[in-house]
PDB file of C-alpha atoms in Angstrom:
ATOM      1  CA  ASP A1117      45.458  90.062 107.593  1.00  0.00           C
ATOM      2  CA  THR A1118      44.193  91.239 110.690  1.00  0.00           C
ATOM      3  CA  GLY A1119      41.520  93.665 108.415  1.00  0.00           C
ATOM      4  CA  VAL A1120      42.231  96.400 110.486  1.00  0.00           C
ATOM      5  CA  SER A1121      43.639  99.097 108.154  1.00  0.00           C
ATOM      6  CA  GLN A1122      45.824 102.238 108.822  1.00  0.00           C
ATOM      7  CA  ASN A1123      45.850 104.928 106.002  1.00  0.00           C
ATOM      8  CA  PRO A1124      47.858 106.428 105.044  1.00  0.00           C
ATOM      9  CA  ARG A1125      50.834 104.202 105.285  1.00  0.00           C
ATOM     10  CA  HIS A1126      53.546 106.882 105.145  1.00  0.00           C
ATOM     11  CA  LYS A1127      53.176 110.602 106.219  1.00  0.00           C
ATOM     12  CA  ILE A1128      55.916 113.028 106.150  1.00  0.00           C
ATOM     13  CA  THR A1129      55.779 116.771 106.841  1.00  0.00           C
ATOM     14  CA  LYS A1130      57.445 120.243 107.942  1.00  0.00           C
ATOM     15  CA  ARG A1131      57.226 120.989 111.528  1.00  0.00           C
ATOM     16  CA  GLY A1132      54.197 122.917 112.775  1.00  0.00           C
ATOM     17  CA  GLN A1133      51.166 121.353 110.014  1.00  0.00           C
ATOM     18  CA  ASN A1134      48.972 119.497 111.254  1.00  0.00           C
ATOM     19  CA  VAL A1135      47.970 115.513 110.470  1.00  0.00           C
ATOM     20  CA  THR A1136      45.095 113.441 110.397  1.00  0.00           C
ATOM     21  CA  PHE A1137      45.787 109.681 110.075  1.00  0.00           C
ATOM     22  CA  ARG A1138      42.632 107.301 109.717  1.00  0.00           C
ATOM     23  CA  CYS A1139      42.090 103.603 111.125  1.00  0.00           C
ATOM     24  CA  ASP A1140      39.476 101.442 109.543  1.00  0.00           C
ATOM     25  CA  PRO A1141      37.655  98.378 111.723  1.00  0.00           C
ATOM     26  CA  ILE A1142      36.494  94.867 111.749  1.00  0.00           C
ATOM     27  CA  SER A1143      33.068  94.814 111.476  1.00  0.00           C
ATOM     28  CA  GLU A1144      31.846  94.226 115.289  1.00  0.00           C
ATOM     29  CA  HIS A1145      35.062  94.531 117.359  1.00  0.00           C
ATOM     30  CA  ASN A1146      33.725  97.512 119.365  1.00  0.00           C
ATOM     31  CA  ARG A1147      37.120  98.496 121.244  1.00  0.00           C
ATOM     32  CA  LEU A1148      39.317 100.492 119.275  1.00  0.00           C
ATOM     33  CA  TYR A1149      42.879 101.405 120.948  1.00  0.00           C
ATOM     34  CA  TRP A1150      45.632 103.934 119.451  1.00  0.00           C
ATOM     35  CA  TYR A1151      49.106 103.425 120.433  1.00  0.00           C
ATOM     36  CA  ARG A1152      52.448 105.196 119.783  1.00  0.00           C
ATOM     37  CA  GLN A1153      56.229 102.973 118.983  1.00  0.00           C
ATOM     38  CA  THR A1154      58.893 104.703 118.613  1.00  0.00           C
ATOM     39  CA  LEU A1155      62.311 102.937 117.166  1.00  0.00           C
ATOM     40  CA  GLY A1156      63.360 100.285 119.734  1.00  0.00           C
ATOM     41  CA  GLN A1157      60.089 100.856 121.888  1.00  0.00           C
ATOM     42  CA  GLY A1158      56.921  98.623 122.026  1.00  0.00           C
ATOM     43  CA  PRO A1159      53.792 100.076 121.548  1.00  0.00           C
ATOM     44  CA  GLU A1160      52.754 103.176 124.014  1.00  0.00           C
ATOM     45  CA  PHE A1161      49.234 103.227 124.886  1.00  0.00           C
ATOM     46  CA  LEU A1162      47.170 106.636 123.632  1.00  0.00           C
ATOM     47  CA  THR A1163      43.511 106.175 124.383  1.00  0.00           C
ATOM     48  CA  TYR A1164      40.740 103.890 123.639  1.00  0.00           C
ATOM     49  CA  PHE A1165      37.156 103.578 122.336  1.00  0.00           C
ATOM     50  CA  GLN A1166      34.136 101.940 123.435  1.00  0.00           C
ATOM     51  CA  ASN A1167      32.550 102.120 120.387  1.00  0.00           C
ATOM     52  CA  GLU A1168      32.061 105.838 120.663  1.00  0.00           C
ATOM     53  CA  ALA A1169      32.948 107.185 123.328  1.00  0.00           C
ATOM     54  CA  GLN A1170      37.088 107.525 124.232  1.00  0.00           C
ATOM     55  CA  LEU A1171      36.969 105.959 127.398  1.00  0.00           C
ATOM     56  CA  GLU A1172      40.313 106.670 128.586  1.00  0.00           C
ATOM     57  CA  LYS A1173      43.512 108.742 127.347  1.00  0.00           C
ATOM     58  CA  SER A1174      47.383 108.631 128.239  1.00  0.00           C
ATOM     59  CA  ARG A1175      49.279 111.741 129.781  1.00  0.00           C
ATOM     60  CA  LEU A1176      51.486 111.204 125.900  1.00  0.00           C
ATOM     61  CA  LEU A1177      48.255 112.251 124.384  1.00  0.00           C
ATOM     62  CA  SER A1178      49.155 116.252 124.728  1.00  0.00           C
ATOM     63  CA  ASP A1179      46.542 119.000 124.516  1.00  0.00           C
ATOM     64  CA  ARG A1180      47.755 118.749 119.840  1.00  0.00           C
ATOM     65  CA  PHE A1181      45.971 115.013 119.847  1.00  0.00           C
ATOM     66  CA  SER A1182      43.031 114.220 119.350  1.00  0.00           C
ATOM     67  CA  ALA A1183      41.121 111.140 118.221  1.00  0.00           C
ATOM     68  CA  GLU A1184      36.990 110.747 116.778  1.00  0.00           C
ATOM     69  CA  ARG A1185      35.287 107.595 116.312  1.00  0.00           C
ATOM     70  CA  PRO A1186      32.257 109.176 114.865  1.00  0.00           C
ATOM     71  CA  LYS A1187      29.289 106.252 115.155  1.00  0.00           C
ATOM     72  CA  GLY A1188      31.599 104.313 116.478  1.00  0.00           C
ATOM     73  CA  SER A1189      33.725 102.884 113.031  1.00  0.00           C
ATOM     74  CA  PHE A1190      36.299 104.456 112.059  1.00  0.00           C
ATOM     75  CA  SER A1191      38.877 106.671 113.848  1.00  0.00           C
ATOM     76  CA  THR A1192      40.313 109.394 113.577  1.00  0.00           C
ATOM     77  CA  LEU A1193      43.736 110.732 115.244  1.00  0.00           C
ATOM     78  CA  GLU A1194      45.494 114.191 114.264  1.00  0.00           C
ATOM     79  CA  ILE A1195      48.121 116.264 115.456  1.00  0.00           C
ATOM     80  CA  GLN A1196      48.163 119.525 115.455  1.00  0.00           C
ATOM     81  CA  ARG A1197      51.083 121.662 115.416  1.00  0.00           C
ATOM     82  CA  THR A1198      53.549 118.996 114.744  1.00  0.00           C
ATOM     83  CA  GLU A1199      56.504 118.667 116.163  1.00  0.00           C
ATOM     84  CA  GLN A1200      60.477 116.512 115.288  1.00  0.00           C
ATOM     85  CA  GLY A1201      59.130 114.599 118.657  1.00  0.00           C
ATOM     86  CA  ASP A1202      56.046 113.362 117.187  1.00  0.00           C
ATOM     87  CA  SER A1203      58.537 111.141 114.891  1.00  0.00           C
ATOM     88  CA  ALA A1204      57.019 107.980 115.620  1.00  0.00           C
ATOM     89  CA  MET A1205      54.838 105.227 114.424  1.00  0.00           C
ATOM     90  CA  TYR A1206      51.170 105.777 115.298  1.00  0.00           C
ATOM     91  CA  LEU A1207      49.136 102.188 115.633  1.00  0.00           C
ATOM     92  CA  CYS A1208      45.658 101.197 115.481  1.00  0.00           C
ATOM     93  CA  ALA A1209      44.258  97.777 117.311  1.00  0.00           C
ATOM     94  CA  GLN A1210      40.521  96.575 118.292  1.00  0.00           C
ATOM     95  CA  ASP A1211      39.502  93.953 120.249  1.00  0.00           C
ATOM     96  CA  ARG A1212      35.600  92.409 120.807  1.00  0.00           C
ATOM     97  CA  GLY A1213      35.505  94.303 123.568  1.00  0.00           C
ATOM     98  CA  ASP A1214      34.108  92.243 126.018  1.00  0.00           C
ATOM     99  CA  SER A1215      36.918  91.768 129.176  1.00  0.00           C
ATOM    100  CA  PRO A1216      40.949  93.096 129.315  1.00  0.00           C
ATOM    101  CA  GLN A1217      41.683  89.568 128.406  1.00  0.00           C
ATOM    102  CA  GLU A1218      40.374  89.575 124.416  1.00  0.00           C
ATOM    103  CA  THR A1219      42.550  89.473 122.029  1.00  0.00           C
ATOM    104  CA  GLN A1220      44.315  92.582 120.301  1.00  0.00           C
ATOM    105  CA  TYR A1221      44.419  92.818 116.033  1.00  0.00           C
ATOM    106  CA  PHE A1222      46.463  95.739 114.603  1.00  0.00           C
ATOM    107  CA  GLY A1223      47.055  97.440 111.844  1.00  0.00           C
ATOM    108  CA  PRO A1224      49.946  98.142 109.798  1.00  0.00           C
ATOM    109  CA  GLY A1225      50.864 101.095 111.486  1.00  0.00           C
ATOM    110  CA  THR A1226      51.059 104.622 110.086  1.00  0.00           C
ATOM    111  CA  ARG A1227      55.011 106.070 109.901  1.00  0.00           C
ATOM    112  CA  LEU A1228      55.010 109.598 110.923  1.00  0.00           C
ATOM    113  CA  LEU A1229      58.461 111.919 110.295  1.00  0.00           C
ATOM    114  CA  VAL A1230      58.023 115.448 110.557  1.00  0.00           C
ATOM    115  CA  LEU A1231      60.974 117.777 109.928  1.00  0.00           C
TER     116      LEU A1231
ATOM    117  CA  ALA B 324      50.468 100.645 138.388  1.00  0.00           C
ATOM    118  CA  GLN B 325      51.669  97.800 136.163  1.00  0.00           C
ATOM    119  CA  SER B 326      55.065  97.185 133.500  1.00  0.00           C
ATOM    120  CA  VAL B 327      56.731  95.157 131.914  1.00  0.00           C
ATOM    121  CA  THR B 328      60.445  93.699 131.543  1.00  0.00           C
ATOM    122  CA  GLN B 329      61.690  92.457 128.563  1.00  0.00           C
ATOM    123  CA  LEU B 330      65.422  91.008 129.402  1.00  0.00           C
ATOM    124  CA  GLY B 331      67.901  91.643 126.307  1.00  0.00           C
ATOM    125  CA  SER B 332      66.436  94.094 123.794  1.00  0.00           C
ATOM    126  CA  HIS B 333      68.414  90.883 121.052  1.00  0.00           C
ATOM    127  CA  VAL B 334      69.040  87.562 121.192  1.00  0.00           C
ATOM    128  CA  SER B 335      70.591  85.721 118.317  1.00  0.00           C
ATOM    129  CA  VAL B 336      70.624  81.599 118.139  1.00  0.00           C
ATOM    130  CA  SER B 337      71.251  79.248 115.808  1.00  0.00           C
ATOM    131  CA  GLU B 338      68.933  77.424 113.506  1.00  0.00           C
ATOM    132  CA  GLY B 339      67.631  74.653 115.567  1.00  0.00           C
ATOM    133  CA  ALA B 340      68.519  75.794 118.803  1.00  0.00           C
ATOM    134  CA  LEU B 341      66.133  76.474 121.916  1.00  0.00           C
ATOM    135  CA  VAL B 342      64.699  79.527 121.721  1.00  0.00           C
ATOM    136  CA  LEU B 343      63.808  81.716 125.346  1.00  0.00           C
ATOM    137  CA  LEU B 344      62.699  85.235 125.663  1.00  0.00           C
ATOM    138  CA  ARG B 345      62.379  86.643 129.535  1.00  0.00           C
ATOM    139  CA  CYS B 346      59.390  88.490 130.369  1.00  0.00           C
ATOM    140  CA  ASN B 347      58.751  89.924 133.804  1.00  0.00           C
ATOM    141  CA  TYR B 348      55.434  91.685 134.700  1.00  0.00           C
ATOM    142  CA  SER B 349      54.708  93.823 137.797  1.00  0.00           C
ATOM    143  CA  SER B 350      50.591  94.546 138.854  1.00  0.00           C
ATOM    144  CA  SER B 351      48.858  95.002 142.246  1.00  0.00           C
ATOM    145  CA  VAL B 352      46.229  92.663 140.793  1.00  0.00           C
ATOM    146  CA  PRO B 353      45.368  89.564 139.172  1.00  0.00           C
ATOM    147  CA  PRO B 354      46.811  90.027 135.456  1.00  0.00           C
ATOM    148  CA  TYR B 355      46.200  89.379 131.747  1.00  0.00           C
ATOM    149  CA  LEU B 356      49.782  88.288 129.887  1.00  0.00           C
ATOM    150  CA  PHE B 357      50.562  88.391 125.957  1.00  0.00           C
ATOM    151  CA  TRP B 358      53.326  87.712 123.846  1.00  0.00           C
ATOM    152  CA  TYR B 359      52.695  89.342 120.370  1.00  0.00           C
ATOM    153  CA  VAL B 360      55.479  88.971 117.654  1.00  0.00           C
ATOM    154  CA  GLN B 361      56.041  91.980 115.260  1.00  0.00           C
ATOM    155  CA  TYR B 362      57.415  90.288 111.244  1.00  0.00           C
ATOM    156  CA  PRO B 363      59.173  93.160 109.306  1.00  0.00           C
ATOM    157  CA  ASN B 364      57.019  95.512 107.809  1.00  0.00           C
ATOM    158  CA  GLN B 365      53.294  93.778 109.785  1.00  0.00           C
ATOM    159  CA  GLY B 366      51.157  94.367 112.289  1.00  0.00           C
ATOM    160  CA  LEU B 367      51.677  92.873 115.679  1.00  0.00           C
ATOM    161  CA  GLN B 368      49.538  89.393 115.545  1.00  0.00           C
ATOM    162  CA  LEU B 369      49.031  87.208 118.666  1.00  0.00           C
ATOM    163  CA  LEU B 370      51.625  84.630 119.776  1.00  0.00           C
ATOM    164  CA  LEU B 371      49.717  82.978 122.688  1.00  0.00           C
ATOM    165  CA  LYS B 372      48.111  84.780 125.925  1.00  0.00           C
ATOM    166  CA  TYR B 373      47.800  84.030 129.830  1.00  0.00           C
ATOM    167  CA  THR B 374      44.159  84.268 131.037  1.00  0.00           C
ATOM    168  CA  SER B 375      44.017  81.893 134.562  1.00  0.00           C
ATOM    169  CA  ALA B 376      42.949  78.654 133.070  1.00  0.00           C
ATOM    170  CA  ALA B 377      46.537  77.425 132.570  1.00  0.00           C
ATOM    171  CA  THR B 378      50.037  78.667 133.913  1.00  0.00           C
ATOM    172  CA  LEU B 379      51.458  76.749 130.934  1.00  0.00           C
ATOM    173  CA  VAL B 380      50.093  77.946 127.306  1.00  0.00           C
ATOM    174  CA  LYS B 381      50.634  76.876 123.965  1.00  0.00           C
ATOM    175  CA  GLY B 382      51.263  79.380 120.619  1.00  0.00           C
ATOM    176  CA  ILE B 383      51.115  79.677 117.142  1.00  0.00           C
ATOM    177  CA  ASN B 384      54.049  78.661 115.666  1.00  0.00           C
ATOM    178  CA  GLY B 385      55.292  75.977 118.264  1.00  0.00           C
ATOM    179  CA  PHE B 386      56.117  78.794 120.882  1.00  0.00           C
ATOM    180  CA  GLU B 387      54.739  78.103 124.816  1.00  0.00           C
ATOM    181  CA  ALA B 388      55.355  80.065 127.448  1.00  0.00           C
ATOM    182  CA  GLU B 389      54.872  79.490 131.764  1.00  0.00           C
ATOM    183  CA  PHE B 390      53.085  82.026 133.630  1.00  0.00           C
ATOM    184  CA  LYS B 391      54.781  81.696 137.061  1.00  0.00           C
ATOM    185  CA  LYS B 392      53.445  83.923 139.685  1.00  0.00           C
ATOM    186  CA  SER B 393      56.235  83.756 142.525  1.00  0.00           C
ATOM    187  CA  GLU B 394      58.726  85.015 140.024  1.00  0.00           C
ATOM    188  CA  THR B 395      56.328  87.293 138.072  1.00  0.00           C
ATOM    189  CA  SER B 396      57.502  86.178 134.884  1.00  0.00           C
ATOM    190  CA  PHE B 397      55.799  84.738 131.983  1.00  0.00           C
ATOM    191  CA  HIS B 398      59.323  83.607 129.049  1.00  0.00           C
ATOM    192  CA  LEU B 399      58.460  82.704 126.297  1.00  0.00           C
ATOM    193  CA  THR B 400      59.904  79.776 124.909  1.00  0.00           C
ATOM    194  CA  LYS B 401      60.485  77.328 121.692  1.00  0.00           C
ATOM    195  CA  PRO B 402      62.240  74.103 121.251  1.00  0.00           C
ATOM    196  CA  SER B 403      63.693  74.615 118.037  1.00  0.00           C
ATOM    197  CA  ALA B 404      64.474  78.309 116.152  1.00  0.00           C
ATOM    198  CA  HIS B 405      63.298  78.551 112.958  1.00  0.00           C
ATOM    199  CA  MET B 406      64.784  81.628 110.215  1.00  0.00           C
ATOM    200  CA  SER B 407      60.859  82.484 109.722  1.00  0.00           C
ATOM    201  CA  ASP B 408      60.760  82.853 113.740  1.00  0.00           C
ATOM    202  CA  ALA B 409      63.801  85.758 113.529  1.00  0.00           C
ATOM    203  CA  ALA B 410      61.275  89.401 114.379  1.00  0.00           C
ATOM    204  CA  GLU B 411      60.636  91.145 117.365  1.00  0.00           C
ATOM    205  CA  TYR B 412      58.795  89.532 119.693  1.00  0.00           C
ATOM    206  CA  PHE B 413      57.124  92.008 122.477  1.00  0.00           C
ATOM    207  CA  CYS B 414      55.334  91.261 126.425  1.00  0.00           C
ATOM    208  CA  ALA B 415      52.451  93.199 127.323  1.00  0.00           C
ATOM    209  CA  VAL B 416      50.109  92.969 130.032  1.00  0.00           C
ATOM    210  CA  THR B 417      47.001  93.666 131.441  1.00  0.00           C
ATOM    211  CA  SER B 418      44.171  93.488 133.969  1.00  0.00           C
ATOM    212  CA  THR B 419      40.772  92.857 135.156  1.00  0.00           C
ATOM    213  CA  GLY B 420      41.175  96.722 136.372  1.00  0.00           C
ATOM    214  CA  GLY B 421      41.197  98.108 133.291  1.00  0.00           C
ATOM    215  CA  PHE B 422      41.734  97.888 129.495  1.00  0.00           C
ATOM    216  CA  LYS B 423      45.128  99.827 129.439  1.00  0.00           C
ATOM    217  CA  THR B 424      47.484  97.112 127.663  1.00  0.00           C
ATOM    218  CA  ILE B 425      50.862  97.778 128.928  1.00  0.00           C
ATOM    219  CA  PHE B 426      54.203  96.647 126.006  1.00  0.00           C
ATOM    220  CA  GLY B 427      57.812  95.975 127.000  1.00  0.00           C
ATOM    221  CA  ALA B 428      60.175  97.313 124.497  1.00  0.00           C
ATOM    222  CA  GLY B 429      60.790  94.274 122.838  1.00  0.00           C
ATOM    223  CA  THR B 430      63.328  91.890 122.174  1.00  0.00           C
ATOM    224  CA  ARG B 431      64.812  91.270 118.300  1.00  0.00           C
ATOM    225  CA  LEU B 432      65.342  87.306 117.795  1.00  0.00           C
ATOM    226  CA  PHE B 433      67.811  86.391 115.748  1.00  0.00           C
ATOM    227  CA  VAL B 434      68.287  83.017 114.111  1.00  0.00           C
ATOM    228  CA  LYS B 435      71.729  81.649 112.373  1.00  0.00           C
ATOM    229  CA  ALA B 436      71.767  79.496 109.540  1.00  0.00           C
TER     230      ALA B 436
END
């Protein structure tokens, strides 16, 4: 048990609907990442936060995607006007934020299916 | 730009046999290299990592990996496979240049009785 939790674990939605996922952190781990993982692929970086500041965003993160981390605690990832291509596993991870060599602790993921 | 290539999307070994999962990386700056494992319905967890301290890195569950700069490789090995090793394994790279982590496509390990 890494201590990182994600909710919901599964989400089925219709194309065009908005969805929001939540990641609850390990305390004192100040860097938080979001990844997307599709079948047969490794996790793809989407964005990361240092405390409440969003410091980097991937080109994969279109304007339909937005992530927040109010107060540097839990984080949410929202997808607006979902498309079938958004179907994937969305992973949240954290590390202590001291350097790039830190171990990342992953949550179990939220599996999204867009019909 | 950094990248990771894992050779072989599927590897099958017999129980007790040597496990070898291949990873090659590309990085313009000194890399930090990781192997993560993902068991079914679980999150990724760290097996081991290279952070420039020692080229041969030992991890959990008897796995180890050797950083070879000349070959730009970080292959994962285990002398004797166990049924419980069946999982998906991901090689990943970061660098001193930033915190973005690049993962390989993964290698699924099957262990036959």
